[in-house]
Amino acid sequence: MGKIIFYEERNFQGRSYECMSDCSDMSSYLSRCQSCRVESGCFMVYERPNFMGMQFFLRRGEYHDMQRMMSMGMMFDNIRSCRMIPFHRGQFRMRIYERENFGGQMNELMDDCDNIMERYRMNDCMSCNVMDGHWLMYEQPQYRGRMMYLRPGEYRSFRSGRPSRCRTCSQTYDSGP
């Protein structure tokens, strides 16, 4: 089980909110989030309520100045919702497709891939089916750009509020207790 504590001020000061599961709207607990501490597990944080908008992956550690971190790549200025990424033991497996609705060339991934287009000679990656494990997909090669958290299920299109194209894929691992 994961645990994250959000703070209104930098350096873990001010009002705090402790979370051990998904939270679709943090605005009733905190007016803003300037720092956080992930005590166990991994979390995705989102710029808007209901797990919408830009996403960022946090693993166990201390994030004493979210504003500074956001200026270095998060591209949003506040956290409004968070989702705990459950611990997964076992195999990781996902099918990626060149076109929306599982069309075009298909390839199966079972490990990290730093450049989908290069490894599989695909023009694009526009849909996928996650069979096992939890994954992060990135907009650019080498795990750069906007990211998207994928849990088991079908993703028919990467257009709505997600990176328009996914070029890198990484498995997510729990950082331990």
JSON list of C-alpha atoms in Angstrom, two decimals, residues 68-173:
[
{"chain": "A", "resi": 68, "resn": "ARG", "atom": "CA", "xyz": [10.89, 24.30, -8.67]},
{"chain": "A", "resi": 69, "resn": "MET", "atom": "CA", "xyz": [10.28, 20.76, -9.84]},
{"chain": "A", "resi": 70, "resn": "MET", "atom": "CA", "xyz": [7.35, 21.85, -11.98]},
{"chain": "A", "resi": 71, "resn": "SER", "atom": "CA", "xyz": [9.45, 24.47, -13.72]},
{"chain": "A", "resi": 72, "resn": "MET", "atom": "CA", "xyz": [11.89, 21.69, -14.63]},
{"chain": "A", "resi": 73, "resn": "GLY", "atom": "CA", "xyz": [9.43, 19.67, -16.64]},
{"chain": "A", "resi": 74, "resn": "MET", "atom": "CA", "xyz": [6.06, 19.15, -15.00]},
{"chain": "A", "resi": 75, "resn": "MET", "atom": "CA", "xyz": [4.54, 22.07, -16.95]},
{"chain": "A", "resi": 76, "resn": "PHE", "atom": "CA", "xyz": [1.75, 22.71, -14.46]},
{"chain": "A", "resi": 77, "resn": "ASP", "atom": "CA", "xyz": [1.55, 24.76, -11.30]},
{"chain": "A", "resi": 78, "resn": "ASN", "atom": "CA", "xyz": [-0.64, 22.77, -8.94]},
{"chain": "A", "resi": 79, "resn": "ILE", "atom": "CA", "xyz": [-1.67, 19.24, -8.06]},
{"chain": "A", "resi": 80, "resn": "ARG", "atom": "CA", "xyz": [-5.44, 18.69, -7.95]},
{"chain": "A", "resi": 81, "resn": "SER", "atom": "CA", "xyz": [-5.74, 14.87, -7.87]},
{"chain": "A", "resi": 82, "resn": "CYS", "atom": "CA", "xyz": [-3.58, 11.79, -7.36]},
{"chain": "A", "resi": 83, "resn": "ARG", "atom": "CA", "xyz": [-3.76, 8.11, -8.12]},
{"chain": "A", "resi": 84, "resn": "MET", "atom": "CA", "xyz": [-1.91, 5.38, -6.24]},
{"chain": "A", "resi": 85, "resn": "ILE", "atom": "CA", "xyz": [-0.16, 2.89, -8.51]},
{"chain": "A", "resi": 86, "resn": "PRO", "atom": "CA", "xyz": [-0.71, -0.57, -7.05]},
{"chain": "A", "resi": 87, "resn": "PHE", "atom": "CA", "xyz": [2.24, -2.87, -6.53]},
{"chain": "A", "resi": 88, "resn": "HIS", "atom": "CA", "xyz": [2.48, -5.45, -9.29]},
{"chain": "A", "resi": 89, "resn": "ARG", "atom": "CA", "xyz": [4.29, -8.78, -9.01]},
{"chain": "A", "resi": 90, "resn": "GLY", "atom": "CA", "xyz": [4.68, -10.81, -12.10]},
{"chain": "A", "resi": 91, "resn": "GLN", "atom": "CA", "xyz": [4.96, -10.30, -15.79]},
{"chain": "A", "resi": 92, "resn": "PHE", "atom": "CA", "xyz": [4.53, -7.05, -17.71]},
{"chain": "A", "resi": 93, "resn": "ARG", "atom": "CA", "xyz": [2.78, -7.28, -21.07]},
{"chain": "A", "resi": 94, "resn": "MET", "atom": "CA", "xyz": [1.27, -4.76, -23.46]},
{"chain": "A", "resi": 95, "resn": "ARG", "atom": "CA", "xyz": [0.34, -4.69, -27.13]},
{"chain": "A", "resi": 96, "resn": "ILE", "atom": "CA", "xyz": [0.92, -1.44, -28.99]},
{"chain": "A", "resi": 97, "resn": "TYR", "atom": "CA", "xyz": [-0.75, -0.48, -32.26]},
{"chain": "A", "resi": 98, "resn": "GLU", "atom": "CA", "xyz": [0.24, 1.92, -34.99]},
{"chain": "A", "resi": 99, "resn": "ARG", "atom": "CA", "xyz": [-3.29, 3.34, -35.37]},
{"chain": "A", "resi": 100, "resn": "GLU", "atom": "CA", "xyz": [-6.28, 4.16, -33.20]},
{"chain": "A", "resi": 101, "resn": "ASN", "atom": "CA", "xyz": [-8.76, 1.37, -32.36]},
{"chain": "A", "resi": 102, "resn": "PHE", "atom": "CA", "xyz": [-6.03, -1.29, -32.49]},
{"chain": "A", "resi": 103, "resn": "GLY", "atom": "CA", "xyz": [-5.37, -0.82, -36.19]},
{"chain": "A", "resi": 104, "resn": "GLY", "atom": "CA", "xyz": [-2.20, -1.14, -38.22]},
{"chain": "A", "resi": 105, "resn": "GLN", "atom": "CA", "xyz": [1.01, -2.81, -37.15]},
{"chain": "A", "resi": 106, "resn": "MET", "atom": "CA", "xyz": [0.94, -4.51, -33.71]},
{"chain": "A", "resi": 107, "resn": "ASN", "atom": "CA", "xyz": [3.87, -5.30, -31.43]},
{"chain": "A", "resi": 108, "resn": "GLU", "atom": "CA", "xyz": [4.01, -6.82, -27.97]},
{"chain": "A", "resi": 109, "resn": "LEU", "atom": "CA", "xyz": [6.13, -5.31, -25.20]},
{"chain": "A", "resi": 110, "resn": "MET", "atom": "CA", "xyz": [7.32, -7.15, -22.11]},
{"chain": "A", "resi": 111, "resn": "ASP", "atom": "CA", "xyz": [10.03, -4.74, -20.99]},
{"chain": "A", "resi": 112, "resn": "ASP", "atom": "CA", "xyz": [11.07, -1.09, -21.20]},
{"chain": "A", "resi": 113, "resn": "CYS", "atom": "CA", "xyz": [11.56, 0.44, -24.62]},
{"chain": "A", "resi": 114, "resn": "ASP", "atom": "CA", "xyz": [13.39, 3.77, -24.96]},
{"chain": "A", "resi": 115, "resn": "ASN", "atom": "CA", "xyz": [12.30, 4.30, -28.57]},
{"chain": "A", "resi": 116, "resn": "ILE", "atom": "CA", "xyz": [9.24, 2.44, -29.88]},
{"chain": "A", "resi": 117, "resn": "MET", "atom": "CA", "xyz": [9.50, 3.86, -33.40]},
{"chain": "A", "resi": 118, "resn": "GLU", "atom": "CA", "xyz": [13.11, 2.77, -33.80]},
{"chain": "A", "resi": 119, "resn": "ARG", "atom": "CA", "xyz": [12.84, -0.68, -32.21]},
{"chain": "A", "resi": 120, "resn": "TYR", "atom": "CA", "xyz": [9.66, -1.76, -33.99]},
{"chain": "A", "resi": 121, "resn": "ARG", "atom": "CA", "xyz": [9.89, 0.32, -37.19]},
{"chain": "A", "resi": 122, "resn": "MET", "atom": "CA", "xyz": [6.46, 1.78, -36.48]},
{"chain": "A", "resi": 123, "resn": "ASN", "atom": "CA", "xyz": [5.33, 5.14, -37.86]},
{"chain": "A", "resi": 124, "resn": "ASP", "atom": "CA", "xyz": [3.26, 5.87, -34.76]},
{"chain": "A", "resi": 125, "resn": "CYS", "atom": "CA", "xyz": [1.79, 4.38, -31.60]},
{"chain": "A", "resi": 126, "resn": "MET", "atom": "CA", "xyz": [-1.84, 5.50, -31.28]},
{"chain": "A", "resi": 127, "resn": "SER", "atom": "CA", "xyz": [-3.54, 2.76, -29.20]},
{"chain": "A", "resi": 128, "resn": "CYS", "atom": "CA", "xyz": [-2.64, -0.13, -26.90]},
{"chain": "A", "resi": 129, "resn": "ASN", "atom": "CA", "xyz": [-3.94, -2.98, -24.78]},
{"chain": "A", "resi": 130, "resn": "VAL", "atom": "CA", "xyz": [-2.26, -3.42, -21.38]},
{"chain": "A", "resi": 131, "resn": "MET", "atom": "CA", "xyz": [-2.62, -7.05, -20.36]},
{"chain": "A", "resi": 132, "resn": "ASP", "atom": "CA", "xyz": [-0.29, -7.18, -17.33]},
{"chain": "A", "resi": 133, "resn": "GLY", "atom": "CA", "xyz": [1.46, -4.61, -15.16]},
{"chain": "A", "resi": 134, "resn": "HIS", "atom": "CA", "xyz": [1.38, -0.84, -14.94]},
{"chain": "A", "resi": 135, "resn": "TRP", "atom": "CA", "xyz": [3.20, 1.26, -17.52]},
{"chain": "A", "resi": 136, "resn": "LEU", "atom": "CA", "xyz": [4.27, 4.83, -18.24]},
{"chain": "A", "resi": 137, "resn": "MET", "atom": "CA", "xyz": [4.24, 6.02, -21.83]},
{"chain": "A", "resi": 138, "resn": "TYR", "atom": "CA", "xyz": [6.13, 9.13, -22.89]},
{"chain": "A", "resi": 139, "resn": "GLU", "atom": "CA", "xyz": [5.65, 11.52, -25.78]},
{"chain": "A", "resi": 140, "resn": "GLN", "atom": "CA", "xyz": [9.32, 11.56, -26.81]},
{"chain": "A", "resi": 141, "resn": "PRO", "atom": "CA", "xyz": [12.10, 8.94, -27.07]},
{"chain": "A", "resi": 142, "resn": "GLN", "atom": "CA", "xyz": [14.44, 8.38, -24.12]},
{"chain": "A", "resi": 143, "resn": "TYR", "atom": "CA", "xyz": [11.63, 8.78, -21.55]},
{"chain": "A", "resi": 144, "resn": "ARG", "atom": "CA", "xyz": [11.10, 12.50, -22.20]},
{"chain": "A", "resi": 145, "resn": "GLY", "atom": "CA", "xyz": [8.10, 14.75, -22.66]},
{"chain": "A", "resi": 146, "resn": "ARG", "atom": "CA", "xyz": [4.58, 14.41, -21.36]},
{"chain": "A", "resi": 147, "resn": "MET", "atom": "CA", "xyz": [3.77, 11.08, -19.76]},
{"chain": "A", "resi": 148, "resn": "MET", "atom": "CA", "xyz": [0.70, 8.94, -19.37]},
{"chain": "A", "resi": 149, "resn": "TYR", "atom": "CA", "xyz": [-0.01, 6.25, -16.76]},
{"chain": "A", "resi": 150, "resn": "LEU", "atom": "CA", "xyz": [-1.55, 3.05, -18.15]},
{"chain": "A", "resi": 151, "resn": "ARG", "atom": "CA", "xyz": [-3.08, 0.33, -16.02]},
{"chain": "A", "resi": 152, "resn": "PRO", "atom": "CA", "xyz": [-4.50, -2.95, -17.37]},
{"chain": "A", "resi": 153, "resn": "GLY", "atom": "CA", "xyz": [-7.17, -2.25, -19.97]},
{"chain": "A", "resi": 154, "resn": "GLU", "atom": "CA", "xyz": [-7.80, -1.11, -23.52]},
{"chain": "A", "resi": 155, "resn": "TYR", "atom": "CA", "xyz": [-6.75, 2.33, -24.76]},
{"chain": "A", "resi": 156, "resn": "ARG", "atom": "CA", "xyz": [-8.37, 2.87, -28.16]},
{"chain": "A", "resi": 157, "resn": "SER", "atom": "CA", "xyz": [-6.95, 6.36, -28.71]},
{"chain": "A", "resi": 158, "resn": "PHE", "atom": "CA", "xyz": [-4.22, 8.54, -27.22]},
{"chain": "A", "resi": 159, "resn": "ARG", "atom": "CA", "xyz": [-5.84, 11.79, -28.36]},
{"chain": "A", "resi": 160, "resn": "SER", "atom": "CA", "xyz": [-8.07, 12.95, -25.47]},
{"chain": "A", "resi": 161, "resn": "GLY", "atom": "CA", "xyz": [-5.94, 14.91, -23.00]},
{"chain": "A", "resi": 162, "resn": "ARG", "atom": "CA", "xyz": [-2.97, 12.61, -23.42]},
{"chain": "A", "resi": 163, "resn": "PRO", "atom": "CA", "xyz": [0.24, 12.82, -25.37]},
{"chain": "A", "resi": 164, "resn": "SER", "atom": "CA", "xyz": [-0.79, 12.75, -29.01]},
{"chain": "A", "resi": 165, "resn": "ARG", "atom": "CA", "xyz": [1.89, 10.18, -29.80]},
{"chain": "A", "resi": 166, "resn": "CYS", "atom": "CA", "xyz": [3.74, 7.77, -27.57]},
{"chain": "A", "resi": 167, "resn": "ARG", "atom": "CA", "xyz": [7.33, 6.98, -28.43]},
{"chain": "A", "resi": 168, "resn": "THR", "atom": "CA", "xyz": [8.75, 5.52, -25.22]},
{"chain": "A", "resi": 169, "resn": "CYS", "atom": "CA", "xyz": [7.43, 2.96, -22.78]},
{"chain": "A", "resi": 170, "resn": "SER", "atom": "CA", "xyz": [8.52, 2.07, -19.25]},
{"chain": "A", "resi": 171, "resn": "GLN", "atom": "CA", "xyz": [7.26, -0.40, -16.66]},
{"chain": "A", "resi": 172, "resn": "THR", "atom": "CA", "xyz": [6.42, 1.05, -13.24]},
{"chain": "A", "resi": 173, "resn": "TYR", "atom": "CA", "xyz": [7.86, -0.56, -10.16]}
]
